[in-house]
Tab-separated table of C-alpha atoms in Angstrom:
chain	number	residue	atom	x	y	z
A	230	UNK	CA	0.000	0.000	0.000
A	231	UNK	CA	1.470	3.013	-1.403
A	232	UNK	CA	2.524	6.058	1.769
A	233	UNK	CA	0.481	9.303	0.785
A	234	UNK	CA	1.606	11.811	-1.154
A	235	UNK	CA	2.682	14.185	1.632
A	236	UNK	CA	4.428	11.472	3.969
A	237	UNK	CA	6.494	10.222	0.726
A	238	UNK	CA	6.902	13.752	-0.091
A	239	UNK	CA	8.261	14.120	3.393
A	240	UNK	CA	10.530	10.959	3.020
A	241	UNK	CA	12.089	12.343	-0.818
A	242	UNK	CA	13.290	15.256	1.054
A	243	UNK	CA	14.579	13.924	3.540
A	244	UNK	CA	16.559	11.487	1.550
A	245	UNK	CA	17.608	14.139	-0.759
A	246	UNK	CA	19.071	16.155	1.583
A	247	UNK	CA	20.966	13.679	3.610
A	248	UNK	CA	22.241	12.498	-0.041
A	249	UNK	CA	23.791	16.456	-0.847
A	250	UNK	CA	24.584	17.606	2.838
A	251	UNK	CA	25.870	13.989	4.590
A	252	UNK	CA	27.072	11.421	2.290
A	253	UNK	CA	28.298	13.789	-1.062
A	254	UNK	CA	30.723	15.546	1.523
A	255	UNK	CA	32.350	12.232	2.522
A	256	UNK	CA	32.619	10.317	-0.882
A	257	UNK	CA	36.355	10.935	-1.086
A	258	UNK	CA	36.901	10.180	2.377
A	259	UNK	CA	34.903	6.730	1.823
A	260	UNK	CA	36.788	6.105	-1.233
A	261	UNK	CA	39.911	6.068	0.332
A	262	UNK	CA	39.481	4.157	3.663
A	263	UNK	CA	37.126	1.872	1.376
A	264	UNK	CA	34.528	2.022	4.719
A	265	UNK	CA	31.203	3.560	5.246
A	266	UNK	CA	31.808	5.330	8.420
A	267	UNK	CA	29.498	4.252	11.536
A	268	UNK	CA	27.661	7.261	12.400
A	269	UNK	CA	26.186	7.364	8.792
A	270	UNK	CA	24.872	3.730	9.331
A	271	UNK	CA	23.539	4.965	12.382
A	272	UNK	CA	21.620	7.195	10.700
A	273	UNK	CA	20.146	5.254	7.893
A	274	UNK	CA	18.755	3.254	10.653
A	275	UNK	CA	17.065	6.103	11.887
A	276	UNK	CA	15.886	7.280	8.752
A	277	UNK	CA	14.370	3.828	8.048
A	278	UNK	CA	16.346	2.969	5.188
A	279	UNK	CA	17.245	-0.665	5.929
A	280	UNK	CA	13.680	-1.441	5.463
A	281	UNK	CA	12.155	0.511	2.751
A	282	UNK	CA	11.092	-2.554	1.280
A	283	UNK	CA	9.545	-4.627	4.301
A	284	UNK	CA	5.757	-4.629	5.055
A	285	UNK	CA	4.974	-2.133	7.709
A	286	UNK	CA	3.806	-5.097	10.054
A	287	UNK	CA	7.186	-6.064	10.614
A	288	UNK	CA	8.627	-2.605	11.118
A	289	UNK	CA	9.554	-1.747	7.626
A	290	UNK	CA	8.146	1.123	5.533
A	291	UNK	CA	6.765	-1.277	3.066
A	292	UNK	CA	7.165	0.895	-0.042
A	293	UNK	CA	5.241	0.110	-3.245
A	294	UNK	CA	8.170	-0.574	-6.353
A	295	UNK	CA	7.333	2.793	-7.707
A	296	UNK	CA	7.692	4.396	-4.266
A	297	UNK	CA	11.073	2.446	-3.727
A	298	UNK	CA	12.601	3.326	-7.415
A	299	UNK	CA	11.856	6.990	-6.583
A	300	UNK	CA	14.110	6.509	-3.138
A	301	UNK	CA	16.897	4.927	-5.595
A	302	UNK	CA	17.058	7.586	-7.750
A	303	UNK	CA	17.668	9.714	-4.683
A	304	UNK	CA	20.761	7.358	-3.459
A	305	UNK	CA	22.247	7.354	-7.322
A	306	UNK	CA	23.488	10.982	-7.464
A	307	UNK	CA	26.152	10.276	-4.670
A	308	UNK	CA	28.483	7.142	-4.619
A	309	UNK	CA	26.874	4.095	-5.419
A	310	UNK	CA	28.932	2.966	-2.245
A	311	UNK	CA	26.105	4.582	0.785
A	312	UNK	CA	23.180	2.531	-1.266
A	313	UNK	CA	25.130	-1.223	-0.970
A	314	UNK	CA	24.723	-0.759	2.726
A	315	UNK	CA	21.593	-0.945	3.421
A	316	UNK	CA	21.157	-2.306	-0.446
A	317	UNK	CA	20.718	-5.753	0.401
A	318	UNK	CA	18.356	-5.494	3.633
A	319	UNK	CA	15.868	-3.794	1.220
A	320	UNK	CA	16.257	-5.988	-2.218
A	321	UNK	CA	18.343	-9.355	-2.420
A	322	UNK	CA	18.673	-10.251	1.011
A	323	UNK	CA	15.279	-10.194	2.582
A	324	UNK	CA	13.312	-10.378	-0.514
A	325	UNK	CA	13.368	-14.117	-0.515
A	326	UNK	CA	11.783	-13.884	3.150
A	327	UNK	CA	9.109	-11.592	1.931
A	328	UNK	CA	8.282	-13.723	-1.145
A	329	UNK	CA	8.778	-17.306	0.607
A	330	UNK	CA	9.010	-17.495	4.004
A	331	UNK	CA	7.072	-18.870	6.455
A	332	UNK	CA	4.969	-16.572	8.714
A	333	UNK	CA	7.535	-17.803	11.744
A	334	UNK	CA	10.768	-17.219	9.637
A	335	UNK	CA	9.240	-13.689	8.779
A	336	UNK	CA	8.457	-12.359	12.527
A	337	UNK	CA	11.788	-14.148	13.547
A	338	UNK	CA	14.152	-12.320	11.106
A	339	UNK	CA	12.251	-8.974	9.565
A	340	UNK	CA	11.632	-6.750	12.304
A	341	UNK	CA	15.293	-6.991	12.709
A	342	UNK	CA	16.268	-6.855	8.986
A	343	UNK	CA	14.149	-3.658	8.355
A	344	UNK	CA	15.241	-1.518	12.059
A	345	UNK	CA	19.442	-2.023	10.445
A	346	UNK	CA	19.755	-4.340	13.697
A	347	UNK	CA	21.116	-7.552	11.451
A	348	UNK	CA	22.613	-7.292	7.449
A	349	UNK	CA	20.989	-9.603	5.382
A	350	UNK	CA	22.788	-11.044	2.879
A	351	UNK	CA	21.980	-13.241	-0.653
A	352	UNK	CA	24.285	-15.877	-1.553
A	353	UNK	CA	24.258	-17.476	-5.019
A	354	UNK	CA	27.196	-16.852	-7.031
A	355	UNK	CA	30.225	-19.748	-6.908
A	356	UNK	CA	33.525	-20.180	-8.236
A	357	UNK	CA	32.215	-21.877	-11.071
A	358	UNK	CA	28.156	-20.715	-10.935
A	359	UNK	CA	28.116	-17.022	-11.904
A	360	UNK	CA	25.609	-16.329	-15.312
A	361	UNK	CA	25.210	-19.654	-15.194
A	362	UNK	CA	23.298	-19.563	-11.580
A	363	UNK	CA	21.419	-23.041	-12.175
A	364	UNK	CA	24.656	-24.754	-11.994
A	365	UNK	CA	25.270	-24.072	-7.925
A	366	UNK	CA	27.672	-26.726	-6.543
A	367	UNK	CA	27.220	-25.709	-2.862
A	368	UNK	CA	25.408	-28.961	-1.456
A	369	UNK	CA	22.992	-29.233	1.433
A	370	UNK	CA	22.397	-32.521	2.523
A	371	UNK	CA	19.746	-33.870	4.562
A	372	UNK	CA	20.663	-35.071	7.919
A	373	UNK	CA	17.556	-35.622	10.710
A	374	UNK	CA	16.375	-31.866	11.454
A	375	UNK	CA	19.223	-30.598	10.111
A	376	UNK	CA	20.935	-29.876	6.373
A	377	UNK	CA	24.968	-30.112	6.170
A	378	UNK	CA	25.665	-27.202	4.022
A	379	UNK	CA	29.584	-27.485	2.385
A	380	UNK	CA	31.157	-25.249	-0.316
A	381	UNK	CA	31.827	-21.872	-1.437
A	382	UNK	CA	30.120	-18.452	-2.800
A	383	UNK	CA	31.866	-15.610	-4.574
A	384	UNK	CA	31.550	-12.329	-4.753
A	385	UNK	CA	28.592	-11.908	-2.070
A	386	UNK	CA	28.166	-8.247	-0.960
A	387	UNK	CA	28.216	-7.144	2.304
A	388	UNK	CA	28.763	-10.696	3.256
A	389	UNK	CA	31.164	-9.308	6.240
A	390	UNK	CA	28.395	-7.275	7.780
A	391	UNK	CA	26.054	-10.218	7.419
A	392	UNK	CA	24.236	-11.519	10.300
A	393	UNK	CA	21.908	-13.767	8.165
A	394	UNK	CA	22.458	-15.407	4.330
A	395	UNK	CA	19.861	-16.718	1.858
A	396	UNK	CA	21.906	-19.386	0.172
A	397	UNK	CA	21.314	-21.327	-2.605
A	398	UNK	CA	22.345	-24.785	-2.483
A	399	UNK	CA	21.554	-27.770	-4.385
A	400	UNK	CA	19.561	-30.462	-2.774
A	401	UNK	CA	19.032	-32.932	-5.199
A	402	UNK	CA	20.123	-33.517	-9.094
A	403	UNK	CA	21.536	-31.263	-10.883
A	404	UNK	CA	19.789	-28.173	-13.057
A	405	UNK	CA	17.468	-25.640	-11.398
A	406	UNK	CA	15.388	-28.071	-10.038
A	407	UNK	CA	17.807	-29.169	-7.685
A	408	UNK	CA	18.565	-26.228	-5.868
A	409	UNK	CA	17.040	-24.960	-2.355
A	410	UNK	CA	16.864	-21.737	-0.749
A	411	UNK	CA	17.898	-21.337	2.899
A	412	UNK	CA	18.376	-18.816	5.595
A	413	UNK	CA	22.007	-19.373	7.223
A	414	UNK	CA	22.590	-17.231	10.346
A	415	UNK	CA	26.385	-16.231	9.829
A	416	UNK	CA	27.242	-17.910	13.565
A	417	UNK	CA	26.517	-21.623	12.440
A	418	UNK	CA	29.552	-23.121	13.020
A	419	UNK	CA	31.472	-23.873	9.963
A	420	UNK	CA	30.533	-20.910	8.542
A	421	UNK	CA	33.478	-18.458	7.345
A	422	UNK	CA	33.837	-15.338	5.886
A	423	UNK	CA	36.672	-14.273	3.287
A	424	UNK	CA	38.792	-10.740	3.621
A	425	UNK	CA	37.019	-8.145	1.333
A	426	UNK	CA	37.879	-8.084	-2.157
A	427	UNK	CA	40.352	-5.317	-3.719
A	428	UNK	CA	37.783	-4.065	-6.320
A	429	UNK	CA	38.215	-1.304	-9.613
A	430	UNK	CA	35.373	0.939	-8.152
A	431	UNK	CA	32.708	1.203	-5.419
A	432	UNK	CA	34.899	1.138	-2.540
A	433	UNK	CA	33.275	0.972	0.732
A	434	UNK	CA	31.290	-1.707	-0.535
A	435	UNK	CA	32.395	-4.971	-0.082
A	436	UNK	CA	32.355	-8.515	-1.185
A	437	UNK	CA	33.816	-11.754	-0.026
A	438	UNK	CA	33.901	-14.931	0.028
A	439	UNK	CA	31.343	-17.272	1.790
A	440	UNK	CA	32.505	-20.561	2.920
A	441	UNK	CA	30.640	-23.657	4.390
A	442	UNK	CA	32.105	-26.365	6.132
A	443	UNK	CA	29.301	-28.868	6.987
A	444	UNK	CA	27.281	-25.921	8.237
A	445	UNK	CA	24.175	-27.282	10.093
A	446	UNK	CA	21.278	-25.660	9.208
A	447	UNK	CA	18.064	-26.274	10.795
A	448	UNK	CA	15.536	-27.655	8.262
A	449	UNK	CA	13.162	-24.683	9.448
A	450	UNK	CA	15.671	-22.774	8.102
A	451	UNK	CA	14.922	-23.817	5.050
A	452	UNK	CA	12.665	-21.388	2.751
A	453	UNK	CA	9.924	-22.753	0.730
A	454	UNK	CA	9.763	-26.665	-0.729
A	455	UNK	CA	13.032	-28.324	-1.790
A	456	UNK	CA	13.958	-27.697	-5.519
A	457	UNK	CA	12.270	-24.300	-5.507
A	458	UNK	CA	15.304	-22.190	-4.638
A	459	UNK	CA	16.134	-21.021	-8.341
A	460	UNK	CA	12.654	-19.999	-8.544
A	461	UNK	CA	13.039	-17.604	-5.770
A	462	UNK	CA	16.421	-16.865	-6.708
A	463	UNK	CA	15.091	-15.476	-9.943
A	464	UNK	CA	12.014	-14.120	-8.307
A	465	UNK	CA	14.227	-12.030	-6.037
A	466	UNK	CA	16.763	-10.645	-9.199
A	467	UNK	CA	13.451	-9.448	-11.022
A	468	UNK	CA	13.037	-7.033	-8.337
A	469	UNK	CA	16.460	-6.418	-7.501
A	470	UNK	CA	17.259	-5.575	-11.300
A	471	UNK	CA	14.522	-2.974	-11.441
A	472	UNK	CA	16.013	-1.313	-7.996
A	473	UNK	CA	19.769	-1.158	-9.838
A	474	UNK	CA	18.267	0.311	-12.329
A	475	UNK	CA	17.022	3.258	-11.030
A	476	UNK	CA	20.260	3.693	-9.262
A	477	UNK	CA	21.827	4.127	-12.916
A	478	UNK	CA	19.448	6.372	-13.942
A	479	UNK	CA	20.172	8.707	-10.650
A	480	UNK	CA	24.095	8.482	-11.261
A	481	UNK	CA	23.727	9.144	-14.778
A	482	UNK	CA	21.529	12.772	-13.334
A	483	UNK	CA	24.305	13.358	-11.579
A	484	UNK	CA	26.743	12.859	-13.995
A	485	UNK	CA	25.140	14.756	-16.156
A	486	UNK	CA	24.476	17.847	-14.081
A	487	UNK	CA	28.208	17.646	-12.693
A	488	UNK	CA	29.607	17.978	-16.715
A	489	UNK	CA	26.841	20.547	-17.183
A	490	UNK	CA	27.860	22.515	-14.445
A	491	UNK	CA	31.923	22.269	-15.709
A	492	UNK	CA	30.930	23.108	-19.267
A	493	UNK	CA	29.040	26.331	-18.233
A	494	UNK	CA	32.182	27.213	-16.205
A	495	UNK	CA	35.345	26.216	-18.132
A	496	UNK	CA	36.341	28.127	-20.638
A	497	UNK	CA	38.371	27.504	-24.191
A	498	UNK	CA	39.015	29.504	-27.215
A	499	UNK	CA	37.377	32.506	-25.105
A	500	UNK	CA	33.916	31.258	-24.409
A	501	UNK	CA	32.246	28.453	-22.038
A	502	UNK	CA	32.872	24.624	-23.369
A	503	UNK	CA	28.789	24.829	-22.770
A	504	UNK	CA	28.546	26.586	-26.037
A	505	UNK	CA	30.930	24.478	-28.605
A	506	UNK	CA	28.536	22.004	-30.120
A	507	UNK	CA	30.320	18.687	-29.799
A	508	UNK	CA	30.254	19.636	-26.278
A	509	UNK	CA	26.527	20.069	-26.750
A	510	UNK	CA	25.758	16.916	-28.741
A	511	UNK	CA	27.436	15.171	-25.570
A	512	UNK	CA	24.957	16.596	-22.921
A	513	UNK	CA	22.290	15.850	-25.561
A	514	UNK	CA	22.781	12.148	-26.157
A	515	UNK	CA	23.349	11.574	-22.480
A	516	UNK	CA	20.289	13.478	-21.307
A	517	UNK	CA	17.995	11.871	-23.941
A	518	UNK	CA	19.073	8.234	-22.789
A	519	UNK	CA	18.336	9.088	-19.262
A	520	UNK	CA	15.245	10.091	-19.546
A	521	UNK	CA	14.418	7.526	-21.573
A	522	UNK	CA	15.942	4.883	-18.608
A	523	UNK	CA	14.094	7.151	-16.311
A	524	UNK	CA	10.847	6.249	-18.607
A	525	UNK	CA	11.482	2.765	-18.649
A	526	UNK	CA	12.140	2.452	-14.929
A	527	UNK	CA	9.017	4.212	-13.789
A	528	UNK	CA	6.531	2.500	-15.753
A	529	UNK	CA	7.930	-0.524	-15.211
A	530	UNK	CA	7.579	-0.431	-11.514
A	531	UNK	CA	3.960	0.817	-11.966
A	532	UNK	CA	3.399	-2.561	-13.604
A	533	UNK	CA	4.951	-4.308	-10.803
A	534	UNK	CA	2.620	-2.442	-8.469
A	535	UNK	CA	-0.287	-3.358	-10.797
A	536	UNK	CA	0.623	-7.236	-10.269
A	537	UNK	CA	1.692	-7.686	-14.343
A	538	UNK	CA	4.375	-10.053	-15.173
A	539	UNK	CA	7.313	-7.347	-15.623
A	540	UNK	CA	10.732	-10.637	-16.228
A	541	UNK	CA	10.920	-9.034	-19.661
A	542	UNK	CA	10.713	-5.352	-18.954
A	543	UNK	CA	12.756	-6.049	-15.265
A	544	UNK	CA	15.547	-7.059	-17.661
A	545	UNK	CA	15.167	-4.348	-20.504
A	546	UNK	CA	15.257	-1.849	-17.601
A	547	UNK	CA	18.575	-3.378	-15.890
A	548	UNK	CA	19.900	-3.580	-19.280
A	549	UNK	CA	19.235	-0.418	-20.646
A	550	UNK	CA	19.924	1.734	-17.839
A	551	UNK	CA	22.920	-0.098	-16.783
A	552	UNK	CA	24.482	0.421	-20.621
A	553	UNK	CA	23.415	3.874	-20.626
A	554	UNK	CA	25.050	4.875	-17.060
A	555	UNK	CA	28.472	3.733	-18.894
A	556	UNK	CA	28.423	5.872	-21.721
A	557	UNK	CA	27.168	8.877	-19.896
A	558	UNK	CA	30.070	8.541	-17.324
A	559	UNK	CA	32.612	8.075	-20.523
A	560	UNK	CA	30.867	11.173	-22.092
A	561	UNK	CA	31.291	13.084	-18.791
A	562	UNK	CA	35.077	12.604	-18.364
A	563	UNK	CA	34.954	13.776	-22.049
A	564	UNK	CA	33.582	16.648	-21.365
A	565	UNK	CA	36.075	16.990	-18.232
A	566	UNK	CA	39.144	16.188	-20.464
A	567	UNK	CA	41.872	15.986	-18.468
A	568	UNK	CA	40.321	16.884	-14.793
A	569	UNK	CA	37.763	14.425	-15.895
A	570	UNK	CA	41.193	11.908	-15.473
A	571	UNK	CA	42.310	13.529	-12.566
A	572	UNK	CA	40.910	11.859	-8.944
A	573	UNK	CA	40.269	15.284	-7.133
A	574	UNK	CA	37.660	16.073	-9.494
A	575	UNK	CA	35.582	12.852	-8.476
A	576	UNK	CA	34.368	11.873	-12.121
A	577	UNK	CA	37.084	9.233	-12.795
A	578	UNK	CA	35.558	7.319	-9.697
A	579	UNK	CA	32.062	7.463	-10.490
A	580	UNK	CA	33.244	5.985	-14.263
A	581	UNK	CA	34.966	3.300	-12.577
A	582	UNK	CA	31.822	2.614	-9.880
A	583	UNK	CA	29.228	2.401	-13.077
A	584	UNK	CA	31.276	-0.578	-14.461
A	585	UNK	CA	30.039	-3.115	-12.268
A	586	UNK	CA	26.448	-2.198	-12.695
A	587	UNK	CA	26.288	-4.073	-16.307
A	588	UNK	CA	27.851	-6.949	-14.155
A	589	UNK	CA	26.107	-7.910	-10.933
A	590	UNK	CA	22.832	-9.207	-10.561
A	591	UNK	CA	22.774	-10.685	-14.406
A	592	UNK	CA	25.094	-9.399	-17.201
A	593	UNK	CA	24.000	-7.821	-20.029
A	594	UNK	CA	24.519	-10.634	-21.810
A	595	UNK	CA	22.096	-12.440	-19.429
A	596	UNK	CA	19.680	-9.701	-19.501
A	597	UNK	CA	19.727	-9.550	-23.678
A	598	UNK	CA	18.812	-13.346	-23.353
A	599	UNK	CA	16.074	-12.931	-20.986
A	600	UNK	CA	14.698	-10.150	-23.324
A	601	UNK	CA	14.794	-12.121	-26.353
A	602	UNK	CA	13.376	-15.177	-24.466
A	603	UNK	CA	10.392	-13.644	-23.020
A	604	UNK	CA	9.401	-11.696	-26.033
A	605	UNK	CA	9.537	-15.179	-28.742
A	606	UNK	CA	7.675	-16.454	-25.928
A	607	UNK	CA	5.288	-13.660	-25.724
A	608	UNK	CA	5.129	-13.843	-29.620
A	609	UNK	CA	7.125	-9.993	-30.277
């Protein structure tokens, strides 16, 4: 149920602000000591971030898709860095609990999920099971009222904050219909966490590795029927592909109005670079393809509101906006020249944060597949 006007109102400009005035300020800093410092993730917990995305019975602001997207936006126009911590609490890691848990795994784990109390966490990718998700070699193996869970994910963000995991683990033969979902509190003995990963961009957000060493976990624990994991799984990167998204299309606005803002004020051959039209053409092309990703990401979470089935557009959105975000960041350090090269000036780093975003949570490879798919499917 969609917040009313003037309370979401109230909630944009509050976000806004503490975007510009608290976290813009400290992106260098962040950069450097590649950590979020603790008195911002205090206050994200105050501000109710964490659980933007979890029904208001379990202490969460429950925001409809289009209300959420909106908030995304907000987060995109500083480093993508602030958004990954509270990113998977509201998309990937609890989503899976909202979609397919139990009414006892929900009022165990979401209060705490949405206050910022416990990190939730989504573990799927492997060594050898990245695009290719159905192929998960993790193994969780039935024993009495509990499942011995032994391998190893890759890659898993924020997995060194995490307090609880959703991992994906195969149960039975191999394919998609072999894997199960479960919930993994991150104290089950043989449960390890990697060192954080020395990454081209987005510092301050980390991934690790995840390893399992005959974990037992409690067949509660275990979320939905056996086989149906890579159903949620996929379930879960619908949403969380629409979310990313709209975090493109706000880092692309800011990319945007940063290059504008240079253009007007630099000046070459005696006049502003704002009025040479190359320069022009640039700002053009990139303003016309974010509004367009802006398009595509609003009415596509309208859709989702309305209860359509949005796999197709979900992935047209990720891929689109995703592309898009790159070339506007390439056009922007363009349109910088050489400060655009130059760290101080802060461009360079958000073209090296954009890259992963065609990357994580299905390529654009994947997505182009899933496009095609759906719409032979769907008959054009």
């Amino acid at each position: 149920m969609a917040l009313d006007p003037e309370t979401f109102g109230a909630l944009l400009d509050t976000v806004r602000r503490f975007v510009a005035e608290r976290l813009r300020p400290l992106e260098e800093k962040v950069a450097e000591e590649d950590e979020v410092p603790e008195d911002i993730v205090r206050e994200m917990r105050e501000l109710g971030l964490f659980g933007l995305s979890i029904p208001e019975e379990f202490g969460g602001l429950g925001l409809t898709m289009s209300e959420e997207v909106r908030v995304a936006l907000e987060f995109g126009r500083t480093t993508p860095a602030f958004r990954s911590v509270f990113g998977t609490n509201v998309g990937i890691g609890s989503q899976g609990l909202v979609m397919a848990g139990s009414d006892a795994q929900k009022a165990a784990w979401l209060p705490r999920i949405a206050s910022g109390e416990i990190v939730a966490s989504f573990a799927l990718t492997e060594p050898g099971a990245g695009s290719d998700s159905a192929s998960v070699q993790t193994r969780a193996v039935r024993d009495g009222d509990v499942y011995l869970l032994s391998g190893s994910k890759r890659f898993i963000t924020n997995a060194d904050k995490a307090s609880l995991f959703t991992v994906m683990a195969r149960t039975a033969g191999e394919g998609a219909h072999g894997v199960s979902a479960f919930l993994v509190p991150a104290d089950l003995p043989g449960l390890s966490v990697g060192k954080p990963e020395k990454k081209m961009g987005q510092q301050g957000a980390h991934v690790c590795d995840v390893n399992f060493d005959e974990t037992p976990v409690p067949v509660a624990n275990r979320l939905g029927a056996e086989g149906e994991g890579f159903r949620i799984a996929m379930r879960v990167l619908d949403r969380g592909r629409l979310h990313i998204a709209a975090v493109c299309v706000g880092v692309a606005e800011r990319l945007i109005a940063d290059a504008v803002a240079y253009a007007s004020d630099r000046r070459q051959f005696g006049k502003p670079l704002a009025d040479f039209q190359l320069v022009q053409a640039m700002i053009a092309d990139s303003k016309t393809e974010a509004l367009a990703a802006r398009a595509l990401v609003l009415e596509t979470a309208a859709r989702k509101d309305a209860g359509d089935p949005i796999v197709l557009e979900c992935a047209a959105a990720k891929y689109f906006a995703s592309e898009m975000v790159g070339r506007v960041a390439d056009r922007a350090v363009q349109i910088f020249g050489g400060a655009g090269y130059i760290a101080d000036y802060g461009i360079e780093r958000l073209y090296r944060d954009v890259r992963l975003f065609r990357i994580y949570e299905g390529t654009s490879q994947i997505q182009q597949l899933v496009i095609a798919r759906e719409t032979i499917k769907n008959g054009g």
